[in-house]
PDB file of C-alpha atoms and ligand atoms in Angstrom:
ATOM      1  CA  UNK A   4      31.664 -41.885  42.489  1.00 83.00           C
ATOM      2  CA  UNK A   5      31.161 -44.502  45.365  1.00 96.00           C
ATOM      3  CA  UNK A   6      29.817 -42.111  47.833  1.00 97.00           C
ATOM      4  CA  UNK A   7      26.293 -43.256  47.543  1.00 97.00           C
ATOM      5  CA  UNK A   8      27.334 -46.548  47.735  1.00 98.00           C
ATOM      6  CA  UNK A   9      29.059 -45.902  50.884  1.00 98.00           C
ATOM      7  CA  UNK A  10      26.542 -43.953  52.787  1.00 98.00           C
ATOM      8  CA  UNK A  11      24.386 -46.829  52.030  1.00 98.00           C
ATOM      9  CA  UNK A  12      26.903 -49.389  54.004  1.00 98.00           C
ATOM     10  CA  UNK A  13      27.305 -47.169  56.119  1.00 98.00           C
ATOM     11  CA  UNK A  14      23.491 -46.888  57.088  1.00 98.00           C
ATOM     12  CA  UNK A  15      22.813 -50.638  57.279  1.00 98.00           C
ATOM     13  CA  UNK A  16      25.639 -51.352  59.381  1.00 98.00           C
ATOM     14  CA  UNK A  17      23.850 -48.677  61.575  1.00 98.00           C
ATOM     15  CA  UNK A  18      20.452 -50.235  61.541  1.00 98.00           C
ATOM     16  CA  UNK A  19      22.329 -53.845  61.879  1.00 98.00           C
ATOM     17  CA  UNK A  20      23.874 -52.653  65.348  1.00 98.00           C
ATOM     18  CA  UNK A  21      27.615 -52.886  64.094  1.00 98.00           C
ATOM     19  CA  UNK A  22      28.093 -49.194  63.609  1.00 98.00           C
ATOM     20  CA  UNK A  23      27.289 -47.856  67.248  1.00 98.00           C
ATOM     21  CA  UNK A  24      29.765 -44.808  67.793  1.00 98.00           C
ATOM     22  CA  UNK A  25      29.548 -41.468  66.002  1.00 98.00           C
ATOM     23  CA  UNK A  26      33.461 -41.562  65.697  1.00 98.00           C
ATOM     24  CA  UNK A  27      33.287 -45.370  63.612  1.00 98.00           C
ATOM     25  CA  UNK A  28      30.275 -43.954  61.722  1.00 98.00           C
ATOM     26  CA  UNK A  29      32.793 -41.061  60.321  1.00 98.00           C
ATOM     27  CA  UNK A  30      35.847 -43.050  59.680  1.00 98.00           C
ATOM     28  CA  UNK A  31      33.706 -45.216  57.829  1.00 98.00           C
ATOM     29  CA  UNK A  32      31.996 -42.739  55.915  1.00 98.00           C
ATOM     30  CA  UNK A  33      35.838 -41.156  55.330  1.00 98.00           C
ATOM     31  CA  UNK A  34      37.855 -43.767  54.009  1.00 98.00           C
ATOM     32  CA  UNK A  35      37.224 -44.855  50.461  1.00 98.00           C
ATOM     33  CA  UNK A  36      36.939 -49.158  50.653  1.00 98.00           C
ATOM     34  CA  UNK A  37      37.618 -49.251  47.004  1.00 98.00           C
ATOM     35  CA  UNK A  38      40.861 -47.830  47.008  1.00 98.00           C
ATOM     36  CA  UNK A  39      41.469 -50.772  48.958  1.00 98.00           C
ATOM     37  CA  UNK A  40      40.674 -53.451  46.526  1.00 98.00           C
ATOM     38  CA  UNK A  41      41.718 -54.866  43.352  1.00 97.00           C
ATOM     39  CA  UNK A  42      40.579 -52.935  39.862  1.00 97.00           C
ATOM     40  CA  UNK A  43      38.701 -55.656  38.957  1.00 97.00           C
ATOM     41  CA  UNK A  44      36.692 -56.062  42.549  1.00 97.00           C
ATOM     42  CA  UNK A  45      35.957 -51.840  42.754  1.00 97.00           C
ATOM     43  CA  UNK A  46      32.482 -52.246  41.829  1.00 97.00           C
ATOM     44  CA  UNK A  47      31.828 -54.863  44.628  1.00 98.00           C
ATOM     45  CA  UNK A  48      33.885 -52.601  47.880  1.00 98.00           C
ATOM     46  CA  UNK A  49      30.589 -51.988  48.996  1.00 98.00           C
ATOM     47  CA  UNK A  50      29.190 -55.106  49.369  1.00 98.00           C
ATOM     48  CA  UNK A  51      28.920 -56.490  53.040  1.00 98.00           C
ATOM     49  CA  UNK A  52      31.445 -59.225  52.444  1.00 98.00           C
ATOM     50  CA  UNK A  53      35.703 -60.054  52.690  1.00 97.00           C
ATOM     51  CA  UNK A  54      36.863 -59.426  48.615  1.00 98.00           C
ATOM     52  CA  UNK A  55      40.192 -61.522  47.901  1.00 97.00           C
ATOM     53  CA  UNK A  56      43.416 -58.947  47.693  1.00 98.00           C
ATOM     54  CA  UNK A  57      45.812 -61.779  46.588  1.00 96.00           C
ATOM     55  CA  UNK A  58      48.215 -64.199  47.939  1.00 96.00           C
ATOM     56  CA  UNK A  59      45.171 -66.150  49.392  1.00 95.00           C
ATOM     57  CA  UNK A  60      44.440 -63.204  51.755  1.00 97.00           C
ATOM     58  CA  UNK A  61      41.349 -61.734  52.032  1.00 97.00           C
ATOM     59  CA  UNK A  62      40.013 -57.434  52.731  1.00 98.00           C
ATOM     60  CA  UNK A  63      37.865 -58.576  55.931  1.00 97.00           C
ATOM     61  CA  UNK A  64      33.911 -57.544  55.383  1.00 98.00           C
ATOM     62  CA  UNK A  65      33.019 -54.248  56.502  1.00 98.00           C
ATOM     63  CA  UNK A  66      30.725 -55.609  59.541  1.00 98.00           C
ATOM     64  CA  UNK A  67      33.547 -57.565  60.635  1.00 98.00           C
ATOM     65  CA  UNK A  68      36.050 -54.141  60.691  1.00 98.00           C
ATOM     66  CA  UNK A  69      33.396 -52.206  62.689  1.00 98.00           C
ATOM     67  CA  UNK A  70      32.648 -55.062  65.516  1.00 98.00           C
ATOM     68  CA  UNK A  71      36.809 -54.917  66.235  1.00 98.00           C
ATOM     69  CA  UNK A  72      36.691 -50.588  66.031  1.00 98.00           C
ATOM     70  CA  UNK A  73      33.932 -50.532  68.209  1.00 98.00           C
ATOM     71  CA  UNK A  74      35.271 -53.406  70.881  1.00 98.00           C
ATOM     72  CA  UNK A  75      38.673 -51.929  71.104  1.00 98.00           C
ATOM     73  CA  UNK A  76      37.068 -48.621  72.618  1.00 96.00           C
ATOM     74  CA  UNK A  77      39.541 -46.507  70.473  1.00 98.00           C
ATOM     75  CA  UNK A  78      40.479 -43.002  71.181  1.00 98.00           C
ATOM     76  CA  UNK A  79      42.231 -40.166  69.787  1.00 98.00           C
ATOM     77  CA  UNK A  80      45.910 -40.223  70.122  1.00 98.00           C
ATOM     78  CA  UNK A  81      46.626 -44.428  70.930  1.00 98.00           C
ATOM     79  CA  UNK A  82      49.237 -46.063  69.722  1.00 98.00           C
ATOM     80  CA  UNK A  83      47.907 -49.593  68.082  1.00 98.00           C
ATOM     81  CA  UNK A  84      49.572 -52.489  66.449  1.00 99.00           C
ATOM     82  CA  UNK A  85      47.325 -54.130  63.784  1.00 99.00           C
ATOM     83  CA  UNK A  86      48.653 -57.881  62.497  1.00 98.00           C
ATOM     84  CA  UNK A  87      48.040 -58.917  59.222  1.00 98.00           C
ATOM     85  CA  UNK A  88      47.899 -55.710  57.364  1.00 98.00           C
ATOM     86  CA  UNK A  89      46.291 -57.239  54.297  1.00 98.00           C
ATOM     87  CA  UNK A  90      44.831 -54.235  52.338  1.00 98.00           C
ATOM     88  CA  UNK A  91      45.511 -51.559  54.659  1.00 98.00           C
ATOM     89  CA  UNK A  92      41.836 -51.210  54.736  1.00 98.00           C
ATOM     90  CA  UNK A  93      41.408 -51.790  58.490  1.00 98.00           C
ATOM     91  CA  UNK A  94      44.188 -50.133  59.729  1.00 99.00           C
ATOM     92  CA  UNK A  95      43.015 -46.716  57.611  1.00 99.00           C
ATOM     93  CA  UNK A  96      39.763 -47.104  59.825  1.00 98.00           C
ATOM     94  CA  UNK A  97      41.816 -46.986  62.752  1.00 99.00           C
ATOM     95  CA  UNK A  98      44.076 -44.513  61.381  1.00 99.00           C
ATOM     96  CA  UNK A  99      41.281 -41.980  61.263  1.00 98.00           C
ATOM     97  CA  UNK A 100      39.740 -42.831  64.833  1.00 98.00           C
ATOM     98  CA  UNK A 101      43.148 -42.166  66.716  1.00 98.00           C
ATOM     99  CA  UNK A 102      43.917 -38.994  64.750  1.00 98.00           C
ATOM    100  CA  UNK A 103      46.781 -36.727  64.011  1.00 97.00           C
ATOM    101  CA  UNK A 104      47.968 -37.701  67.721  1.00 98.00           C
ATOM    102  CA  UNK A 105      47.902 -40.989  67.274  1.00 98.00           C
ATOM    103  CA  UNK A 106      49.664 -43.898  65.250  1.00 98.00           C
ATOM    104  CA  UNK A 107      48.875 -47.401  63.545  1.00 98.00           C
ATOM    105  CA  UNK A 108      51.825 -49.593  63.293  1.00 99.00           C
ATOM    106  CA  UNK A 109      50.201 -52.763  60.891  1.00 98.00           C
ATOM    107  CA  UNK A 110      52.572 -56.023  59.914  1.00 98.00           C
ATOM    108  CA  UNK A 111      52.457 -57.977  57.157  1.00 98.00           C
ATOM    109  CA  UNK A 112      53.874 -61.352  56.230  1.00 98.00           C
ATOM    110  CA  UNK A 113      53.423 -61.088  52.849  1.00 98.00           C
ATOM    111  CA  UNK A 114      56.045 -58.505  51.191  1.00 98.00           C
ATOM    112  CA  UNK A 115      53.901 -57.657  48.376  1.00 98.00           C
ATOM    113  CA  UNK A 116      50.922 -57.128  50.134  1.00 98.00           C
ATOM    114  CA  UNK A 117      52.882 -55.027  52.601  1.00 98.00           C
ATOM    115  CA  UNK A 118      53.790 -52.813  49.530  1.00 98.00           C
ATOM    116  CA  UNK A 119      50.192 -52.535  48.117  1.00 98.00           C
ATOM    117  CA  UNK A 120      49.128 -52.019  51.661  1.00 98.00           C
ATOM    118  CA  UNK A 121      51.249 -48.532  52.289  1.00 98.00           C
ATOM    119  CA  UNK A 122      50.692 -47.622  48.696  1.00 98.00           C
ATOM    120  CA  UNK A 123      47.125 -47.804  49.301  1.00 98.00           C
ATOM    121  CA  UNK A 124      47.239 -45.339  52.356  1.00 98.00           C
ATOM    122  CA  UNK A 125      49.497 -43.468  50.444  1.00 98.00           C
ATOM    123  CA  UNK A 126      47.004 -42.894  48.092  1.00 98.00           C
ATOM    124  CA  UNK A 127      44.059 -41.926  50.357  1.00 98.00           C
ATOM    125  CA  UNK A 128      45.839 -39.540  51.917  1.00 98.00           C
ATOM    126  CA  UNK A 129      46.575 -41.596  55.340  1.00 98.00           C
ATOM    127  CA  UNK A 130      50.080 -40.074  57.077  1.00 97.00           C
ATOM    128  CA  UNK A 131      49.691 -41.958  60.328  1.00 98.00           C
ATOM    129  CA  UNK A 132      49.905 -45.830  59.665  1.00 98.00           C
ATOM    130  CA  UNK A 133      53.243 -47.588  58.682  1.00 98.00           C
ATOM    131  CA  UNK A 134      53.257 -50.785  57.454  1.00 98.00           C
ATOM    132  CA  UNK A 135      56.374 -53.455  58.472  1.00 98.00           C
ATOM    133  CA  UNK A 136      57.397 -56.734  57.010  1.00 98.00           C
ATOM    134  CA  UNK A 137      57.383 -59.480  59.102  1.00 98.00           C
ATOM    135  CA  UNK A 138      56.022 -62.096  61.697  1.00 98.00           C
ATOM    136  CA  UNK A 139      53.506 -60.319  63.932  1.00 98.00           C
ATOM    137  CA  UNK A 140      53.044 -63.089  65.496  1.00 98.00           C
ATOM    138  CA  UNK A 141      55.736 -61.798  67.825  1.00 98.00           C
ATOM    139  CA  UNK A 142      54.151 -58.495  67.830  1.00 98.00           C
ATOM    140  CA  UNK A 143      56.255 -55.463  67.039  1.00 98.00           C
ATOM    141  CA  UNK A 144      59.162 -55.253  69.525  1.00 98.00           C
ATOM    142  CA  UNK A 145      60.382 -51.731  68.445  1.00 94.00           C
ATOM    143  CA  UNK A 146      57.360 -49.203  69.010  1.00 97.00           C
ATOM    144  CA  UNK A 147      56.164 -50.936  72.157  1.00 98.00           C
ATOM    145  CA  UNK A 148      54.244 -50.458  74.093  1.00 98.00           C
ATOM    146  CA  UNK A 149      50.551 -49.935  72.833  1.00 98.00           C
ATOM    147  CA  UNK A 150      47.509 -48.871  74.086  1.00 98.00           C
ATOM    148  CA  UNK A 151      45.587 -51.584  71.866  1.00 98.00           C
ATOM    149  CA  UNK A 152      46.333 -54.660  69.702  1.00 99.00           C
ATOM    150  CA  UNK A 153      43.921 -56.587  67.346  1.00 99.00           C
ATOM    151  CA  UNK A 154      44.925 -59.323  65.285  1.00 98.00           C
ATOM    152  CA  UNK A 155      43.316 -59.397  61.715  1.00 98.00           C
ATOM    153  CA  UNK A 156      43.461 -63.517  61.061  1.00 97.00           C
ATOM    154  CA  UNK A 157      42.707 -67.004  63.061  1.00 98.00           C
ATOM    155  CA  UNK A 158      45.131 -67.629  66.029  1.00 98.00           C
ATOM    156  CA  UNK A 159      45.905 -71.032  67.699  1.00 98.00           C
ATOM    157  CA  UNK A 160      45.872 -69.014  71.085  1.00 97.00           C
ATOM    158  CA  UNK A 161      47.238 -65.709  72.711  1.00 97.00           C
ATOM    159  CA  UNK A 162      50.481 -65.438  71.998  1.00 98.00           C
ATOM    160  CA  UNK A 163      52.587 -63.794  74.904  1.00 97.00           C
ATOM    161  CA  UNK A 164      54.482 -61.770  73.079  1.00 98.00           C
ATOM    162  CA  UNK A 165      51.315 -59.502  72.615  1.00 98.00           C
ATOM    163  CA  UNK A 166      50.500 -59.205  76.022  1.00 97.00           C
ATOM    164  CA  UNK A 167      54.136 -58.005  76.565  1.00 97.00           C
ATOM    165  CA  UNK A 168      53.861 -55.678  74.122  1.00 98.00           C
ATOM    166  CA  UNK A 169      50.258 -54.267  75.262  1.00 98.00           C
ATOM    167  CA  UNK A 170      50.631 -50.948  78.282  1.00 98.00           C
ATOM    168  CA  UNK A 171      49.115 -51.611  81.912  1.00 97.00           C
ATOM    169  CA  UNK A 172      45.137 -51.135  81.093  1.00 96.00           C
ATOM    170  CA  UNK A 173      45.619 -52.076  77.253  1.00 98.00           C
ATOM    171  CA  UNK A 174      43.148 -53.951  75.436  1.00 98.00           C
ATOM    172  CA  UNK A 175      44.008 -56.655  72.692  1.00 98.00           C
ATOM    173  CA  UNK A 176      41.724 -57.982  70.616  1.00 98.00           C
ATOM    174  CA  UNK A 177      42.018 -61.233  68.614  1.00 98.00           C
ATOM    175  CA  UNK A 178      40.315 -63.856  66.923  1.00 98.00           C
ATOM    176  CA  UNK A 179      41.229 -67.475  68.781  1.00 98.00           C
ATOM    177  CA  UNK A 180      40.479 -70.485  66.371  1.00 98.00           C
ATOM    178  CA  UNK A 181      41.304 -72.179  63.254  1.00 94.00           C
ATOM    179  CA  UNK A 182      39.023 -70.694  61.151  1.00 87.00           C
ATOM    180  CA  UNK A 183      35.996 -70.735  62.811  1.00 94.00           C
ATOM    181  CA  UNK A 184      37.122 -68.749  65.422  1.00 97.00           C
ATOM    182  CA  UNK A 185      36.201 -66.828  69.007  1.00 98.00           C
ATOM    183  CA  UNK A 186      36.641 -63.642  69.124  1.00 98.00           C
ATOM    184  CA  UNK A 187      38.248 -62.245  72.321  1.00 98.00           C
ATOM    185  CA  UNK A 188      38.877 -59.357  73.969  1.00 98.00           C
ATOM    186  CA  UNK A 189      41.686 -59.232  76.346  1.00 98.00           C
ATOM    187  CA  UNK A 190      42.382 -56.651  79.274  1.00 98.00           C
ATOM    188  CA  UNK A 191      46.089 -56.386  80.935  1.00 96.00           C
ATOM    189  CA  UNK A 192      45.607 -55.062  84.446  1.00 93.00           C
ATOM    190  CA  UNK A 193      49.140 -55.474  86.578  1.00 89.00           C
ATOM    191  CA  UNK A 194      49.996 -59.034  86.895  1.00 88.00           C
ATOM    192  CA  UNK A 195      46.018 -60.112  85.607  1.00 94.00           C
ATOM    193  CA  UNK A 196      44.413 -60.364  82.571  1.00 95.00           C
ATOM    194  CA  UNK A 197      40.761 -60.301  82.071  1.00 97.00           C
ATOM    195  CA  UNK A 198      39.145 -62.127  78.920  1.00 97.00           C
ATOM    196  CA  UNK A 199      35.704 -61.987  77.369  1.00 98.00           C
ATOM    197  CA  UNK A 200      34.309 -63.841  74.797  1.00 98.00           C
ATOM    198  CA  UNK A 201      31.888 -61.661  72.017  1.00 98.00           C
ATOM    199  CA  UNK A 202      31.111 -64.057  69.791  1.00 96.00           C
ATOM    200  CA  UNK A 203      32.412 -66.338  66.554  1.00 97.00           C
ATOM    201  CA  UNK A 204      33.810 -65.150  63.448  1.00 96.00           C
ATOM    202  CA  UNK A 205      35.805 -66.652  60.791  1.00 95.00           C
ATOM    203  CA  UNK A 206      39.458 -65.515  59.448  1.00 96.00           C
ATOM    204  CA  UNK A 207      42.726 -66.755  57.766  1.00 96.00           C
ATOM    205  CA  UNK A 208      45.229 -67.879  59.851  1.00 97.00           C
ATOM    206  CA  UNK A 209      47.625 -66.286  61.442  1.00 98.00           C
ATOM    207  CA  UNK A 210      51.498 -68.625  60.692  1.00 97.00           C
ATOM    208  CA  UNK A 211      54.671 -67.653  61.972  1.00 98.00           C
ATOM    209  CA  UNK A 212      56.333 -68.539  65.127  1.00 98.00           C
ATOM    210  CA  UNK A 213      52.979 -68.068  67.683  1.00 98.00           C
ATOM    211  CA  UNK A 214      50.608 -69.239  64.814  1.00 98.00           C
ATOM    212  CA  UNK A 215      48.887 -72.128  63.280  1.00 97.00           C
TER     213      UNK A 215
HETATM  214  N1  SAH B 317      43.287 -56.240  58.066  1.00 90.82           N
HETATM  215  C1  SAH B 317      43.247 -56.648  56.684  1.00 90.82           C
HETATM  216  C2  SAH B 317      42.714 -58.044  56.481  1.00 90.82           C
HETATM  217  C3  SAH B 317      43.823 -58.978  56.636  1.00 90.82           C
HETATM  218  S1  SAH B 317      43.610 -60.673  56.241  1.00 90.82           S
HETATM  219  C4  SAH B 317      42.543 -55.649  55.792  1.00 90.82           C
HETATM  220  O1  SAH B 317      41.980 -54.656  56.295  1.00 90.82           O
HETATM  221  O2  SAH B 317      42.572 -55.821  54.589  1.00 90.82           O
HETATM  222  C5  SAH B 317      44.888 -61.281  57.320  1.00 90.82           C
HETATM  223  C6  SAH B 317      46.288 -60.941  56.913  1.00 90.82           C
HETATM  224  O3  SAH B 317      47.159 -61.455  57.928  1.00 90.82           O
HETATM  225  C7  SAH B 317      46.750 -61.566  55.607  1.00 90.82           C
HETATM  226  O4  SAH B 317      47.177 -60.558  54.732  1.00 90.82           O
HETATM  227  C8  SAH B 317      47.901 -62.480  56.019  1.00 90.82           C
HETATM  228  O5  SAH B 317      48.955 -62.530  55.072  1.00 90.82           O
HETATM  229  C9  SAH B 317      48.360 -61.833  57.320  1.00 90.82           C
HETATM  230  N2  SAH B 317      49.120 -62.701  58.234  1.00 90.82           N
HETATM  231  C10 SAH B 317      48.900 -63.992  58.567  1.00 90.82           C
HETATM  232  N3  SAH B 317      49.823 -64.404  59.474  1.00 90.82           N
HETATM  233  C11 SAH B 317      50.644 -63.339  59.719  1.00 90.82           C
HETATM  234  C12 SAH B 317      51.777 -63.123  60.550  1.00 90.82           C
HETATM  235  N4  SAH B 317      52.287 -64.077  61.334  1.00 90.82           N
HETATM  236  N5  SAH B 317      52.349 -61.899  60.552  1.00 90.82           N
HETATM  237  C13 SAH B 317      51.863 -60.897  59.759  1.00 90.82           C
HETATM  238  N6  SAH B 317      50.789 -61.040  58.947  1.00 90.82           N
HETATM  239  C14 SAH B 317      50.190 -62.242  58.923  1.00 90.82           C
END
């Protein structure tokens, strides 16, 4: 029913220059956005814009979702922790680039939302994301580890725990700000760590222990 719709978002994102990879084009053209939101907000999933899920929390726009995919240089089989599941929405994307081989780990601080968020990958047929309860802000300690982290909401700064949890040559990306925010892309080599700035964006904040 929304498949026009989506091919259409889908095509301007393309002619935009967000979309830039074959791979983001198909998860994108896979995985059903309105699953993702509530009833009363289906008719609006493919509109380039963030939709509110509840508990002040927002689905991030679609643009927004394919800038991180494409940054993070994801490839089949990685291991990646997503924080601030929200939806689910973002981490289904990611899901579907890393493939059967990989895994999505995704925390949420919200319990509810957490719920929503597994029952909505549940529902679109996504086996390989899990969705915790808790304070990413300290990352997730028990699958460490992973080849990439990207933080879904506004951080104060780059909380350590993350680049603890993040493998030699792993790339974390994360929105540094209030809400008007920089987004940055971090590199772990050894003992270094190599930053670059691509650009402002604007997202929740991230609370808990490491956050605002
Ligand atoms: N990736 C989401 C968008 C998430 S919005 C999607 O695709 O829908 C950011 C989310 O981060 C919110 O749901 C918020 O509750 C959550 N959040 C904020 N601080 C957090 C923290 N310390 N730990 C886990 N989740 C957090």
């Amino acid at each position: 029913m929304f498949e026009l719709e989506r091919e259409r978002l889908v095509k301007n994102l393309i002619i935009e220059g967000y979309i830039k990879s074959e791979e983001v084009e198909k998860a994108f053209l896979k995985i059903p956005r309105e699953a993702f939101v509530p009833d009363s907000l289906k008719m609006r999933a493919y509109m380039d814009t963030p939709l509110e899920i509840g508990y002040g929390q927002t689905i991030s726009a679609p643009h927004m979702v394919a800038i991180m995919c494409e940054a993070l240089d994801i490839t089949e089989g990685q291991k990646i922790l997503e924080i601030g599941a929200g939806s689910g929405y973002h981490a289904a994307i990611v899901a579907h680039l890393v493939g059967e081989k990989g895994h999505v780990f995704t925390i949420e601080r919200f319990e509810n939302l957490a719920k929503q968020a597994q029952e909505n990958l549940r529902k679109t047929d996504i086996t390989n994301a899990t969705v915790e309860t808790g304070d990413g802000s300290e990352g997730l300690e028990k699958n460490q580890p992973y080849d990439r982290i990207y933080v879904t909401c506004a951080s104060p700064g780059i909380p350590q725990p993350l680049i603890d949890q993040l493998k030699d040559y792993g790339k974390l990306l994360i929105p540094v700000g209030r809400m008007y925010c920089e987004l940055k892309l971090i590199e772990k080599k050894g003992e270094k760590i190599a930053s670059k700035n691509l650009g402002g964006c604007v997202f929740v904040p991230l609370v808990g222990k490491h956050g605002h």
